Short mmCIF file of C-alpha atoms and ligand atoms in Angstrom, two decimals:
data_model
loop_
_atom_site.label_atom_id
_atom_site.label_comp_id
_atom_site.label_asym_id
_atom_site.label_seq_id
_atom_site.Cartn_x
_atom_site.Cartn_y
_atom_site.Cartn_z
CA UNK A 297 77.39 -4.06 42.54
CA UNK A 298 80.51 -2.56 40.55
CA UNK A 299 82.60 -1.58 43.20
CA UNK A 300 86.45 -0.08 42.55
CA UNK A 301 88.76 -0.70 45.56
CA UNK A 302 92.20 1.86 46.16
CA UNK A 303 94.56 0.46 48.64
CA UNK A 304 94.64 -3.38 48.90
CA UNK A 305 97.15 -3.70 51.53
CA UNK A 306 96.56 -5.63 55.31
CA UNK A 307 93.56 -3.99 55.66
CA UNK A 308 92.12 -3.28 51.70
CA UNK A 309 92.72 -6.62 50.22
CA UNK A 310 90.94 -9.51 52.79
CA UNK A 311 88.15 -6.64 52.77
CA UNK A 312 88.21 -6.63 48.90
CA UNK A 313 88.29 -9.88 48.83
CA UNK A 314 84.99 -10.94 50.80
CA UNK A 315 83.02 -8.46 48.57
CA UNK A 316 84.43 -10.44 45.60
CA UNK A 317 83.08 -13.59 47.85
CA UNK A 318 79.78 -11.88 48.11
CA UNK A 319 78.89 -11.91 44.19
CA UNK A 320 80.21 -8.29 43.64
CA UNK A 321 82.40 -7.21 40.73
CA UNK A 322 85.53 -5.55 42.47
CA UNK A 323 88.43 -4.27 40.57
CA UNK A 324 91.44 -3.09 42.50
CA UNK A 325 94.54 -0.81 42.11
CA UNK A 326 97.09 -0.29 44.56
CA UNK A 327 100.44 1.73 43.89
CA UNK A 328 102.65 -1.72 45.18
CA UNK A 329 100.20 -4.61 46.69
CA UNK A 330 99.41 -6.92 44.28
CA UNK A 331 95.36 -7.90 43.75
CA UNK A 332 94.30 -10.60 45.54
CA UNK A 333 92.25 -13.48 44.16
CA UNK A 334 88.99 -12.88 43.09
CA UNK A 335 89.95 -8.84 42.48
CA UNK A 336 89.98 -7.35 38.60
CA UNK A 337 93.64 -5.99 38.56
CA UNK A 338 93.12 -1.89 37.25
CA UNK A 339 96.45 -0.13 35.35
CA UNK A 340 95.11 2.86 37.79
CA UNK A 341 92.69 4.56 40.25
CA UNK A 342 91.01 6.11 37.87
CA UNK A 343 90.15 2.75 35.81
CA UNK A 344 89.03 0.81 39.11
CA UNK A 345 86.60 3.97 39.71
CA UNK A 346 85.17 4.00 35.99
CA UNK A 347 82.32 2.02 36.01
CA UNK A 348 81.63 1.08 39.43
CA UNK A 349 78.68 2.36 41.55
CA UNK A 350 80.95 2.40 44.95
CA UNK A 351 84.66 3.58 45.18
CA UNK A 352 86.11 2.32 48.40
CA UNK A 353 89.41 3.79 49.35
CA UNK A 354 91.77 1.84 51.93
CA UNK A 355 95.04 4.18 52.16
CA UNK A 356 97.17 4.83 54.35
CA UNK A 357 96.94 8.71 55.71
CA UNK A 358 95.06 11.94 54.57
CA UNK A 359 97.55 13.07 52.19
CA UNK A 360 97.38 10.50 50.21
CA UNK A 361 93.29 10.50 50.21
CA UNK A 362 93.28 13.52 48.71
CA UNK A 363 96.11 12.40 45.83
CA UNK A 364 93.78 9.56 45.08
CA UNK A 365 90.52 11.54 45.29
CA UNK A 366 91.35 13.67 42.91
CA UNK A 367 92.30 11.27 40.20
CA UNK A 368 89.25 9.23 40.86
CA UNK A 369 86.45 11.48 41.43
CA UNK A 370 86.54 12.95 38.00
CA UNK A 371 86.40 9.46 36.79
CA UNK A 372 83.40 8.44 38.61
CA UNK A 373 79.50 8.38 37.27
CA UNK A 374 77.02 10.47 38.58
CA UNK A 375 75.11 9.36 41.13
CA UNK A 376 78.01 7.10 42.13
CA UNK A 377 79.37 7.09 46.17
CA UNK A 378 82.75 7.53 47.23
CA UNK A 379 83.59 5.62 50.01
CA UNK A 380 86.61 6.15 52.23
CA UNK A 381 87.51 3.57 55.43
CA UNK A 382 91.13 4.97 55.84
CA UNK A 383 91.62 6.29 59.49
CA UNK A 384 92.42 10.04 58.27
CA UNK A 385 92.27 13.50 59.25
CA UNK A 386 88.85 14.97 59.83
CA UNK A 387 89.68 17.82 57.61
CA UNK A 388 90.78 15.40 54.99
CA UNK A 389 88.02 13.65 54.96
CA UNK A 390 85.55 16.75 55.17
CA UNK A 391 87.05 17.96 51.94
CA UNK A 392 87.33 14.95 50.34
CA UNK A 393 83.54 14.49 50.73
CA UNK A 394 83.20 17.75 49.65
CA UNK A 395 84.80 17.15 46.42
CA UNK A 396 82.64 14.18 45.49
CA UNK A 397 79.64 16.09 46.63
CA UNK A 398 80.51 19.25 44.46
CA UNK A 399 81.06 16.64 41.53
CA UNK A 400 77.59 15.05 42.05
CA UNK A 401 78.26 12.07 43.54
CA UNK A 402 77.94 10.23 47.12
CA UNK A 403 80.63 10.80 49.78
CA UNK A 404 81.09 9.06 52.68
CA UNK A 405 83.83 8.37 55.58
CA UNK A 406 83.76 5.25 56.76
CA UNK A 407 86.81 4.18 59.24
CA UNK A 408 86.73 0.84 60.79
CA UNK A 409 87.88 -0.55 63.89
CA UNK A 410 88.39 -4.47 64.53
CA UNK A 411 91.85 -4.63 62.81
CA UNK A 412 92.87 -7.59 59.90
CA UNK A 413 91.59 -10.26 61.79
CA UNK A 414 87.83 -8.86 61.53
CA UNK A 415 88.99 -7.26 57.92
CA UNK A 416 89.69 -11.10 56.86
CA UNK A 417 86.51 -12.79 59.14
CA UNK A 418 84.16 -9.87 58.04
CA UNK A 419 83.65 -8.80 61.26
CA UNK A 420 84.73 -4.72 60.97
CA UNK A 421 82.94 -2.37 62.40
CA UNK A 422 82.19 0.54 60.41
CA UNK A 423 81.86 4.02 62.03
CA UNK A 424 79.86 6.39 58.97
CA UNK A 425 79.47 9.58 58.10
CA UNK A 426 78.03 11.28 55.66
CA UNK A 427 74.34 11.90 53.90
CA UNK A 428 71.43 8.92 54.93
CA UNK A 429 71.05 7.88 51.27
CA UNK A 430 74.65 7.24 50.54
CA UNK A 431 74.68 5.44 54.07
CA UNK A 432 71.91 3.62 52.50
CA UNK A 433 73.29 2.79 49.30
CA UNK A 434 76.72 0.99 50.60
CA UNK A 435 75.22 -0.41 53.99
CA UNK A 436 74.86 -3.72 52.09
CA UNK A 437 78.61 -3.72 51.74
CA UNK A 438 79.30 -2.88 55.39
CA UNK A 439 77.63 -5.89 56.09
CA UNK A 440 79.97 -8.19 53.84
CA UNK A 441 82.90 -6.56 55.08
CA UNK A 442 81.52 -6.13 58.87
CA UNK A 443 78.60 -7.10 61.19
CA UNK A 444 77.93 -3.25 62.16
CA UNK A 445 77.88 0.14 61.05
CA UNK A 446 76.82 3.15 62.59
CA UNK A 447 75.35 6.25 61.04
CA UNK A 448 77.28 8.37 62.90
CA UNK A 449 76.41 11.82 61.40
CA UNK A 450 77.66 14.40 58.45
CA UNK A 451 80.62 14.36 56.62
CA UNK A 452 83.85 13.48 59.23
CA UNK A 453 81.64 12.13 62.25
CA UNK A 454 82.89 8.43 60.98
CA UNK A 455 86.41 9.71 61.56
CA UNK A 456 85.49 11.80 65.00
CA UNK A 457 83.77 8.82 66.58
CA UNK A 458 87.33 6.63 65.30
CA UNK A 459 89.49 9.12 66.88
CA UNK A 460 87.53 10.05 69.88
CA UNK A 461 86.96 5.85 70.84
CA UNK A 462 90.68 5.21 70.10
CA UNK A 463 92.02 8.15 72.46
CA UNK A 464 90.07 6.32 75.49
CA UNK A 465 91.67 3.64 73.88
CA UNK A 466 95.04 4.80 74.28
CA UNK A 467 94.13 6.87 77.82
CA UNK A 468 92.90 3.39 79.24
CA UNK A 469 95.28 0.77 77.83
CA UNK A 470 98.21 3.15 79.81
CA UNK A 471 95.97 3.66 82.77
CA UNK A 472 95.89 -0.42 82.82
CA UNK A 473 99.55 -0.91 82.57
CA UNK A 474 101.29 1.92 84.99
CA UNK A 475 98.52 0.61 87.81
CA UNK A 476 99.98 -3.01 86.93
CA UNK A 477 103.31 -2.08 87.43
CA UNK A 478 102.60 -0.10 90.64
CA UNK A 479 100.59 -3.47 91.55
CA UNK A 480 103.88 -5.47 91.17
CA UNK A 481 105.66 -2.66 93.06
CA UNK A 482 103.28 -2.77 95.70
CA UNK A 483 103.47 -6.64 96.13
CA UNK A 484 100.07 -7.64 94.85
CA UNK A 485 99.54 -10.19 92.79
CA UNK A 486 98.14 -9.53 89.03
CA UNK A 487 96.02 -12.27 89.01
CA UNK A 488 94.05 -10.57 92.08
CA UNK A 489 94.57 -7.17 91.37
CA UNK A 490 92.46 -8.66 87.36
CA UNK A 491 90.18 -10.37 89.70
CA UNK A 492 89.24 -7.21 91.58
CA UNK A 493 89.62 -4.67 88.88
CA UNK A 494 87.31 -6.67 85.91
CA UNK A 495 84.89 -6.85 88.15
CA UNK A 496 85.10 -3.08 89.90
CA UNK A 497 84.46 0.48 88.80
CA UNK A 498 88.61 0.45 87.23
CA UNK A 499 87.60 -1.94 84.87
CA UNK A 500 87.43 -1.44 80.90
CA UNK A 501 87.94 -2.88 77.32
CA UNK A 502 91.56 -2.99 78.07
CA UNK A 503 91.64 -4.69 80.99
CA UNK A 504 89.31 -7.12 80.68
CA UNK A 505 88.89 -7.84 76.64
CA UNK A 506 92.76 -7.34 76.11
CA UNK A 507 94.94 -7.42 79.53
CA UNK A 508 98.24 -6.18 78.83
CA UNK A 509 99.66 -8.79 81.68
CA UNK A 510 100.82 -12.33 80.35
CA UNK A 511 98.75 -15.07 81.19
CA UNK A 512 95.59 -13.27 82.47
CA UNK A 513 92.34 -13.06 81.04
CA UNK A 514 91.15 -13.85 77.81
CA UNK A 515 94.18 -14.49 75.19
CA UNK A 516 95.22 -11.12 73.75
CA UNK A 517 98.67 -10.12 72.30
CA UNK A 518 100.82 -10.49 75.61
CA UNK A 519 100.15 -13.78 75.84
CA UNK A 520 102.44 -13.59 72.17
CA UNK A 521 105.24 -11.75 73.28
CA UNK A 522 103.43 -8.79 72.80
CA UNK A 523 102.96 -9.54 68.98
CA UNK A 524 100.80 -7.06 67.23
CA UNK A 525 97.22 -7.18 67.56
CA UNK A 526 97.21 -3.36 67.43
CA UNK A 527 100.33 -2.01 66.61
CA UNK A 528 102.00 1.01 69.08
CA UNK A 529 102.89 3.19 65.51
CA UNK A 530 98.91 2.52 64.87
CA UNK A 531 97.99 4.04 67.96
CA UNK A 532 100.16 6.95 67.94
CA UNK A 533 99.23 7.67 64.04
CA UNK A 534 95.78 7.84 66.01
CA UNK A 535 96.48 9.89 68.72
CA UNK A 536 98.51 11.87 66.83
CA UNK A 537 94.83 12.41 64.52
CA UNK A 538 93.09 13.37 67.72
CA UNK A 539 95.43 15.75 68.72
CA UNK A 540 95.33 17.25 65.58
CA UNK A 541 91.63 17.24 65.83
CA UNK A 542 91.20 18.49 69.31
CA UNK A 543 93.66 21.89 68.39
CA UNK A 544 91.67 22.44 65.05
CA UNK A 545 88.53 22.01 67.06
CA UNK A 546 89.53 23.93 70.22
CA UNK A 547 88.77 21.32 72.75
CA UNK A 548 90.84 20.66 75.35
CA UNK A 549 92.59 16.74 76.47
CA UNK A 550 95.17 16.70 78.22
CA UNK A 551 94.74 13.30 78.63
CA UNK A 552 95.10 12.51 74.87
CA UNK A 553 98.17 14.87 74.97
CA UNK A 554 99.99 13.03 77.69
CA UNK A 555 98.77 9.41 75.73
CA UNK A 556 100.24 10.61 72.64
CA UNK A 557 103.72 12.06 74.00
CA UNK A 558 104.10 8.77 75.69
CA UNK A 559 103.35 6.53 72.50
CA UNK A 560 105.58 9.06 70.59
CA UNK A 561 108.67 7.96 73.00
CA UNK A 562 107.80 4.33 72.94
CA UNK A 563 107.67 4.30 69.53
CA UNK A 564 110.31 6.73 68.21
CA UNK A 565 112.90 6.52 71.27
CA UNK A 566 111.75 3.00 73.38
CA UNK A 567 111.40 -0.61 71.65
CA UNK A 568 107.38 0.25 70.90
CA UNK A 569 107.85 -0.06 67.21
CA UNK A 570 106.28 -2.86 65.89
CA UNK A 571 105.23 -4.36 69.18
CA UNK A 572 101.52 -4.17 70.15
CA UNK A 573 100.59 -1.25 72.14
CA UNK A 574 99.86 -2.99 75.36
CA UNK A 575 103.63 -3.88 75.28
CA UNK A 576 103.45 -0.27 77.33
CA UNK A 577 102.98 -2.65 80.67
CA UNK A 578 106.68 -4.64 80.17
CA UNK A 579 107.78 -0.82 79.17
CA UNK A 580 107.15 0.72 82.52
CA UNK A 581 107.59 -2.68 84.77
CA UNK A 582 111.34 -1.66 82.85
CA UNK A 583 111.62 1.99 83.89
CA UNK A 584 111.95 0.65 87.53
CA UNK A 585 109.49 3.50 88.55
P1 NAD B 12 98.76 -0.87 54.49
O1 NAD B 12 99.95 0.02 54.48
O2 NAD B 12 98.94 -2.34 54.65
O3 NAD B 12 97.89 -0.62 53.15
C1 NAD B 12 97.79 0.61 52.49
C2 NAD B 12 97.92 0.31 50.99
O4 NAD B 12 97.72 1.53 50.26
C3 NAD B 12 99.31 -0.22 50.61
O5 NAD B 12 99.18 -1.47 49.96
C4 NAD B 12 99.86 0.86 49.66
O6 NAD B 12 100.66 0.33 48.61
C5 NAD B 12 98.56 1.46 49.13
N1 NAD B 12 98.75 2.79 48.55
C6 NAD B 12 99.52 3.81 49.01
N2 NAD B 12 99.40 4.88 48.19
C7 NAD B 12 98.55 4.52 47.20
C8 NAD B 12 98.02 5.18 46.06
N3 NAD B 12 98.37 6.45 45.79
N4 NAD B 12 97.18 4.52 45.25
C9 NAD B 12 96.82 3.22 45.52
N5 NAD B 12 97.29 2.53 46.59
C10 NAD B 12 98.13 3.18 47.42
O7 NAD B 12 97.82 -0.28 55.65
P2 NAD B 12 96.55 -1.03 56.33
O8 NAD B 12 97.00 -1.69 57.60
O9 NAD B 12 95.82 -1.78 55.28
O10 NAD B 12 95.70 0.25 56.79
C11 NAD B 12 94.91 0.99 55.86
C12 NAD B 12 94.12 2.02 56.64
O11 NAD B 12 93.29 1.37 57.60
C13 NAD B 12 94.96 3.02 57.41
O12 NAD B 12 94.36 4.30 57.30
C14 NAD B 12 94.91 2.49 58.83
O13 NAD B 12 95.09 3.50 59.80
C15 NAD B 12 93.52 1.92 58.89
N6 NAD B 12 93.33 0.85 59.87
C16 NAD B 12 94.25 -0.14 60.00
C17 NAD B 12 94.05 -1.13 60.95
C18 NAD B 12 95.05 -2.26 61.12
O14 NAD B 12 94.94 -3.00 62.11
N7 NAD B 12 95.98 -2.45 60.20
C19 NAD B 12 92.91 -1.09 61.78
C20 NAD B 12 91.97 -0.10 61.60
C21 NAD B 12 92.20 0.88 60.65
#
C-alpha cells in the first residue's frame, strides 16, 4: 500500500518504519523529527497524503489533529482512509472523522497502547473505531505495526476504550503504591504483602505485570530508578482526556478525578516529571503519611 505518515516522533517513526519493513511505500512529514530510514521524506502533510491509500497520523494532542486534518484531507483521494493513532480528545477525533467522512473518504481512530517498546517490536495494540470497511481496509497494517486490534465501535470508541483502560490504569497503579507504603508503615514486608496480593482478589496489571516496588516481580521501571516505561506527564495528559470526557459525557468518577489531581501535583509541583508513573510509590513512602 501507499501509506502517508504525520508525526514521526517516539511513537510515529519505529511504527513508520516496520510498515516500510513490510513492503509498503511510506512517505513521512513531521514539523521537526527527521524521517527515519526506509521513510520517503514529504516537504508537507499534504504531499505525504497525496497519493497514498492510508493517512496515518501520530501527533501529539487534539489540537494539533485537527491543524493537520485539515491540510491533509483535502489532499487525499477518494475512497482513501484517514487513520489517526494519537491518544486525543474524543470530540477531536469525532470531528476529525467527520471531516474525512463528509469529504468521501475513510476515517478511523485508532489509539494504541503498549508504548515505544511495542511501537519498535510491532507489538501495539490498536483500540479502533470507526466504520467495518475502513477497519477492514487498514487491519493489515495493524498487524505490521501490532499483534491486535479491536473493532471497538463508531467514530471515538478507539479513543473511549484508551481513556476508559488508562483511568483504571491510573486508579490502580495509586491504589498499588499508597497500600505499599501503608505496608511498610505497618511493618510488613513487600515481598509478602506481593506474595499475598498477586495471588488475591487486590491483585491487578499493576501489581503484578508492573510492581511499582524495587526488586519484586517481573522487571518493570522501578527496578531502573523509576526510568520511564510510561511516563507520569503521559498519564496525566490521559487522565486529564478522561476527565474531559467524563464532564462532556455527564458521567460521574470521582475516582479518575482524585487520580488526575494527584498526577497533576506529582507532575507540576512533586519530582513526577519525567519519571515513570509508578515512581508514585517512592512519592508517598516520602510524604511520611
Ligand atoms: P512525540 O512528541 O515523540 O511525537 C510527536 C511528533 O509529532 C513530533 O515528532 C512532532 O514534531 C510531530 N508534530 C507536531 N506537530 C506536527 C505537525 N503539525 N505536523 C507534523 N508533525 C508534527 O510523541 P509520541 O511519544 O510519539 O506520542 C505520539 C502520540 O502517541 C501521542 O498522542 C501520545 O499520547 C500517544 N502515545 C504515546 C505513547 C508513548 O509511550 N510515548 C504510548 C501510547 C500512546
Amino acid at each position: 500500500m501507499k501509506i502517508g505518515f504525520i508525526g514521526l516522533g517516539n511513537m510515529g517513526a519505529p511504527m513508520a518504519v516496520n510498515l516500510a519493513k513490510a513492503g509498503h511505500k511510506v512517505t513521512g512529514f513531521d514539523t521537526a523529527a527527521p524521517e527515519p530510514d526506509g521513510v520517503i521524506a514529504a516537504t508537507s502533510a499534504a504531499e505525504a497524503a497525496r497519493d497514498a491509500d492510508v493517512v496515518i497520523a501520530m501527533l501529539p494532542n487534539g489540537k494539533i489533529l485537527r491543524a493537520v486534518a485539515d491540510q491533509v484531507i483535502p489532499a487525499m483521494k477518494t475512497g482513501a482512509v484517514f487513520c489517526d493513532c494519537s491518544t486525543v480528545d474524543v470530540d477531536s477525533a469525532r470531528a476529525v472523522a467527520d471531516a474525512a467522512l463528509a469529504a468521501g473518504l475513510g476515517a478511523l481512530d485508532a489509539p494504541v497502547s503498549g508504548g515505544i517498546g511495542g511501537a519498535q517490536a510491532g507489538t501495539l495494540t490498536f483500540m479502533v473505531g470507526g466504520r467495518a470497511d475502513a477497519f477492514a481496509a487498514v487491519e493489515p497494517l495493524f498487524q505490521v505495526m501490532g499483534q491486535k486490534a479491536v473493532h471497538c465501535g463508531d467514530s471515538g470508541a478507539g479513543q473511549a476504550a484508551k481513556i476508559c483502560n488508562n483511568m483504571i490504569l491510573g486508579v490502580t497503579m495509586i491504589a498499588t503504591c499508597e497500600a505499599f507504603a501503608m505496608a511498610d508503615k505497618l511493618g510488613l514486608d513487600r515481598q509478602k504483602m506481593f506474595d499475598v496480593v498477586s495471588t488475591s482478589s487486590g491483585y491487578s496489571w499493576s501489581m503484578n505485570a508492573y510492581c511499582p516496588a524495587p526488586g519484586i516481580g517481573p522487571k518493570s521501571p522501578a527496578d531502573n530508578d523509576y526510568k520511564p516505561g510510561f511516563a507520569a506527564e503521559l498519564m496525566l495528559k490521559d487522565l486529564n482526556l478522561s476527565q474531559q470526557a467524563a464532564e462532556s459525557a455527564g458521567a460521574d468518577t470521582p475516582m479518575g478525578a482524585l487520580a488526575r489531581s494527584l498526577y497533576e501535583r506529582f507532575v507540576e509541583r512533586e519530582d513526577g516529571l519525567g519519571r515513570d508513573f509508578s515512581a508514585m510509590l517512592p512519592r508517598f513512602v516520602g510524604r511520611n503519611g
